[in-house]
C-alpha cells in the first residue's frame, strides 16, 4: 500500500519495469492505454492514502474521475490498494477483482480474470508475490495462493495452494507440476 510519495514513485517504477517500458514517450505520440490506467491507479492510491486533507479534495476527485473513465474504457475493475508493486496487465479486457482481495507484488494478469468471494462466503483470496494468472482464470473464496504460482488458462481455483512455485490448472484447479521459473527458497 502506498504510504508516501517515495512509495508512490517506487510503485510507478516497478509497474513501468514490469510493463517493459524503457522511458518517457513524447507527448504527441499515442499513449499506451494500459500504462495510462496503471499510472492513474497508483495516483489514486496516493491521493486516497496520503492526501486526505480537504484542500486536496478537488484534485482527488479529478483523479478519481479520470481513473473511472479509463477503467470503463479498458474493461478493468481493479480497485485501489489491492495490488502490490510490479503489476503487469497484459491485454485490455474484462478483469474483475474484489475490493477486499489482497495481492502481492509482481503480478502478471491476462484478460477474463475474476478474483472474488465464493457463493456463500465473505472471505476473499490472498495472492502471493510473482504470481502469473492466465486468461479466463477464476479465483474465489477465502483461499491463499503461494508465491511463484502459475495459474493456467480457464482454471477455477477454489482451494488454497500453499506450496510455492507450482503450476496449477483445470476445473477445479489442481497442481500440475513445479514451476521451472521458481528460484527456490531463499535462505
CSV table of C-alpha atoms in Angstrom, one decimal:
chain,number,residue,atom,x,y,z
A,1,UNK,CA,0.0,0.0,0.0
A,2,UNK,CA,1.3,3.4,-0.9
A,3,UNK,CA,2.0,5.5,2.3
A,4,UNK,CA,4.3,8.2,1.0
A,5,UNK,CA,5.5,10.0,-2.2
A,6,UNK,CA,8.6,7.8,-2.2
A,7,UNK,CA,6.3,4.7,-2.1
A,8,UNK,CA,4.3,6.2,-5.0
A,9,UNK,CA,7.4,6.7,-7.1
A,10,UNK,CA,8.7,3.2,-6.3
A,11,UNK,CA,5.3,1.6,-7.3
A,12,UNK,CA,5.3,3.5,-10.5
A,13,UNK,CA,8.9,2.5,-11.3
A,14,UNK,CA,8.1,-1.2,-10.5
A,15,UNK,CA,5.0,-1.1,-12.7
A,16,UNK,CA,6.9,0.6,-15.6
A,17,UNK,CA,9.6,-2.0,-15.4
A,18,UNK,CA,7.1,-4.9,-15.3
A,19,UNK,CA,5.4,-3.5,-18.4
A,20,UNK,CA,8.7,-3.3,-20.2
A,21,UNK,CA,8.6,0.5,-20.8
A,22,UNK,CA,12.0,1.9,-21.1
A,23,UNK,CA,11.3,5.6,-20.7
A,24,UNK,CA,9.0,8.5,-21.4
A,25,UNK,CA,7.3,8.7,-24.8
A,26,UNK,CA,6.9,12.1,-26.4
A,27,UNK,CA,3.5,13.7,-25.6
A,28,UNK,CA,2.5,13.8,-29.2
A,29,UNK,CA,2.6,10.0,-29.6
A,30,UNK,CA,-0.4,7.9,-28.7
A,31,UNK,CA,0.0,6.6,-25.1
A,32,UNK,CA,-0.2,3.0,-24.1
A,33,UNK,CA,-3.7,2.8,-22.5
A,34,UNK,CA,-2.7,0.1,-20.0
A,35,UNK,CA,0.3,2.2,-18.8
A,36,UNK,CA,-2.0,5.2,-18.6
A,37,UNK,CA,-4.5,3.2,-16.5
A,38,UNK,CA,-1.8,1.9,-14.1
A,39,UNK,CA,-0.5,5.4,-13.6
A,40,UNK,CA,-4.0,6.6,-12.7
A,41,UNK,CA,-4.5,3.6,-10.4
A,42,UNK,CA,-1.3,4.4,-8.5
A,43,UNK,CA,-2.0,8.2,-8.4
A,44,UNK,CA,-5.5,7.5,-7.0
A,45,UNK,CA,-3.9,5.2,-4.3
A,46,UNK,CA,-1.5,8.0,-3.5
A,47,UNK,CA,-4.3,10.6,-3.1
A,48,UNK,CA,-6.6,8.3,-1.1
A,49,UNK,CA,-3.8,7.3,1.3
A,50,UNK,CA,-1.5,10.3,1.5
A,51,UNK,CA,-3.5,13.4,0.5
A,52,UNK,CA,-6.5,13.2,2.8
A,53,UNK,CA,-6.8,16.9,3.7
A,54,UNK,CA,-9.9,18.8,2.4
A,55,UNK,CA,-7.5,21.0,0.4
A,56,UNK,CA,-6.7,18.1,-1.8
A,57,UNK,CA,-10.4,17.1,-2.4
A,58,UNK,CA,-10.8,18.8,-5.8
A,59,UNK,CA,-7.7,17.2,-7.3
A,60,UNK,CA,-8.5,13.8,-5.6
A,61,UNK,CA,-12.0,13.9,-7.2
A,62,UNK,CA,-10.5,14.8,-10.6
A,63,UNK,CA,-8.0,11.9,-10.4
A,64,UNK,CA,-10.9,9.6,-9.4
A,65,UNK,CA,-13.0,10.7,-12.3
A,66,UNK,CA,-10.1,10.1,-14.8
A,67,UNK,CA,-9.5,6.7,-13.2
A,68,UNK,CA,-13.1,5.6,-13.6
A,69,UNK,CA,-13.3,6.8,-17.2
A,70,UNK,CA,-10.1,4.8,-18.0
A,71,UNK,CA,-11.4,1.8,-16.1
A,72,UNK,CA,-14.7,1.8,-18.1
A,73,UNK,CA,-12.9,2.3,-21.4
A,74,UNK,CA,-10.5,-0.7,-20.8
A,75,UNK,CA,-12.8,-3.0,-19.0
A,76,UNK,CA,-10.8,-3.2,-15.8
A,77,UNK,CA,-12.5,-3.4,-12.5
A,78,UNK,CA,-9.4,-3.1,-10.3
A,79,UNK,CA,-10.0,-1.2,-7.0
A,80,UNK,CA,-7.2,0.9,-5.4
A,81,UNK,CA,-5.0,-0.5,-2.6
A,82,UNK,CA,-5.4,-4.2,-3.7
A,83,UNK,CA,-2.3,-5.0,-5.8
A,84,UNK,CA,1.3,-4.5,-4.8
A,85,UNK,CA,4.1,-3.0,-6.9
A,86,UNK,CA,5.1,-4.5,-10.3
A,87,UNK,CA,1.7,-5.0,-11.8
A,88,UNK,CA,1.6,-6.1,-15.4
A,89,UNK,CA,-1.7,-6.2,-17.2
A,90,UNK,CA,-1.1,-8.0,-20.5
A,91,UNK,CA,-4.2,-7.0,-22.5
A,92,UNK,CA,-7.2,-4.7,-22.4
A,93,UNK,CA,-10.3,-6.6,-21.5
A,94,UNK,CA,-12.5,-7.7,-18.6
A,95,UNK,CA,-10.7,-8.1,-15.3
A,96,UNK,CA,-12.7,-8.2,-12.1
A,97,UNK,CA,-11.1,-8.0,-8.6
A,98,UNK,CA,-13.0,-7.8,-5.3
A,99,UNK,CA,-12.1,-4.7,-3.3
A,100,UNK,CA,-11.1,-6.7,-0.2
A,101,UNK,CA,-8.7,-9.1,-2.0
A,102,UNK,CA,-5.0,-8.8,-1.3
A,103,UNK,CA,-2.5,-9.4,-4.0
A,104,UNK,CA,1.3,-9.3,-3.6
A,105,UNK,CA,4.0,-7.7,-5.8
A,106,UNK,CA,4.9,-8.6,-9.4
A,107,UNK,CA,1.5,-9.9,-10.5
A,108,UNK,CA,1.1,-10.7,-14.2
A,109,UNK,CA,-2.6,-10.9,-15.2
A,110,UNK,CA,-4.4,-11.6,-18.5
A,111,UNK,CA,-7.9,-10.9,-19.6
A,112,UNK,CA,-11.0,-12.6,-18.3
A,113,UNK,CA,-9.7,-13.0,-14.8
A,114,UNK,CA,-12.1,-12.9,-11.8
A,115,UNK,CA,-10.9,-12.7,-8.2
A,116,UNK,CA,-13.7,-12.6,-5.7
A,117,UNK,CA,-15.8,-14.2,-3.0
A,118,UNK,CA,-17.5,-17.6,-3.2
A,119,UNK,CA,-21.2,-18.0,-3.4
A,120,UNK,CA,-21.9,-18.4,0.3
A,121,UNK,CA,-18.7,-16.8,1.7
A,122,UNK,CA,-17.5,-13.5,2.8
A,123,UNK,CA,-13.7,-14.3,2.7
A,124,UNK,CA,-11.6,-13.2,-0.3
A,125,UNK,CA,-8.4,-14.6,-1.8
A,126,UNK,CA,-4.9,-13.7,-0.7
A,127,UNK,CA,-2.4,-14.0,-3.5
A,128,UNK,CA,1.3,-14.0,-3.0
A,129,UNK,CA,4.2,-12.4,-5.0
A,130,UNK,CA,5.4,-13.3,-8.5
A,131,UNK,CA,2.1,-14.9,-9.5
A,132,UNK,CA,1.0,-15.3,-13.1
A,133,UNK,CA,-2.7,-15.6,-13.9
A,134,UNK,CA,-3.5,-16.7,-17.4
A,135,UNK,CA,-6.7,-15.7,-19.4
A,136,UNK,CA,-10.1,-16.7,-18.0
A,137,UNK,CA,-8.9,-17.9,-14.6
A,138,UNK,CA,-11.4,-17.6,-11.7
A,139,UNK,CA,-10.1,-17.4,-8.2
A,140,UNK,CA,-12.7,-17.3,-5.4
A,141,UNK,CA,-13.3,-17.9,-1.7
A,142,UNK,CA,-11.1,-17.5,1.4
A,143,UNK,CA,-8.1,-19.1,-0.1
A,144,UNK,CA,-4.3,-18.4,-0.2
A,145,UNK,CA,-2.2,-18.6,-3.3
A,146,UNK,CA,1.5,-19.1,-2.6
A,147,UNK,CA,4.4,-17.1,-4.2
A,148,UNK,CA,5.6,-18.0,-7.7
A,149,UNK,CA,2.4,-19.8,-8.6
A,150,UNK,CA,1.4,-20.0,-12.2
A,151,UNK,CA,-2.4,-20.3,-12.7
A,152,UNK,CA,-3.4,-21.9,-16.1
A,153,UNK,CA,-5.9,-20.6,-18.6
A,154,UNK,CA,-9.6,-21.0,-17.6
A,155,UNK,CA,-8.6,-22.6,-14.3
A,156,UNK,CA,-11.2,-22.4,-11.4
A,157,UNK,CA,-9.2,-22.1,-8.2
A,158,UNK,CA,-11.3,-22.7,-5.1
A,159,UNK,CA,-8.7,-24.4,-2.8
A,160,UNK,CA,-5.5,-22.9,-1.4
A,161,UNK,CA,-2.2,-23.5,-2.9
A,162,UNK,CA,0.3,-23.3,0.0
A,163,UNK,CA,3.4,-24.7,-1.7
A,164,UNK,CA,5.3,-22.0,-3.6
A,165,UNK,CA,6.5,-22.5,-7.2
A,166,UNK,CA,3.6,-24.6,-8.5
A,167,UNK,CA,1.7,-24.6,-11.8
A,168,UNK,CA,-2.0,-25.2,-11.3
A,169,UNK,CA,-4.7,-25.8,-14.0
A,170,UNK,CA,-8.0,-27.3,-14.6
A,171,UNK,CA,-11.6,-27.2,-13.3
A,172,UNK,CA,-11.3,-27.4,-10.3
A,173,UNK,CA,-7.6,-26.4,-10.3
A,174,UNK,CA,-5.0,-29.0,-9.3
A,175,UNK,CA,-1.3,-28.9,-9.1
A,176,UNK,CA,0.1,-30.0,-12.5
A,177,UNK,CA,3.8,-29.7,-11.9
A,178,UNK,CA,6.5,-27.5,-10.3
A,179,UNK,CA,7.1,-24.1,-11.9
A,180,UNK,CA,10.5,-24.1,-13.7
A,181,UNK,CA,10.9,-20.4,-13.1
A,182,UNK,CA,10.7,-20.7,-9.4
A,183,UNK,CA,14.1,-19.7,-7.9
A,184,UNK,CA,13.7,-21.9,-4.9
A,185,UNK,CA,13.5,-20.8,-1.2
A,186,UNK,CA,15.9,-18.1,-0.2
A,187,UNK,CA,18.0,-18.8,2.8
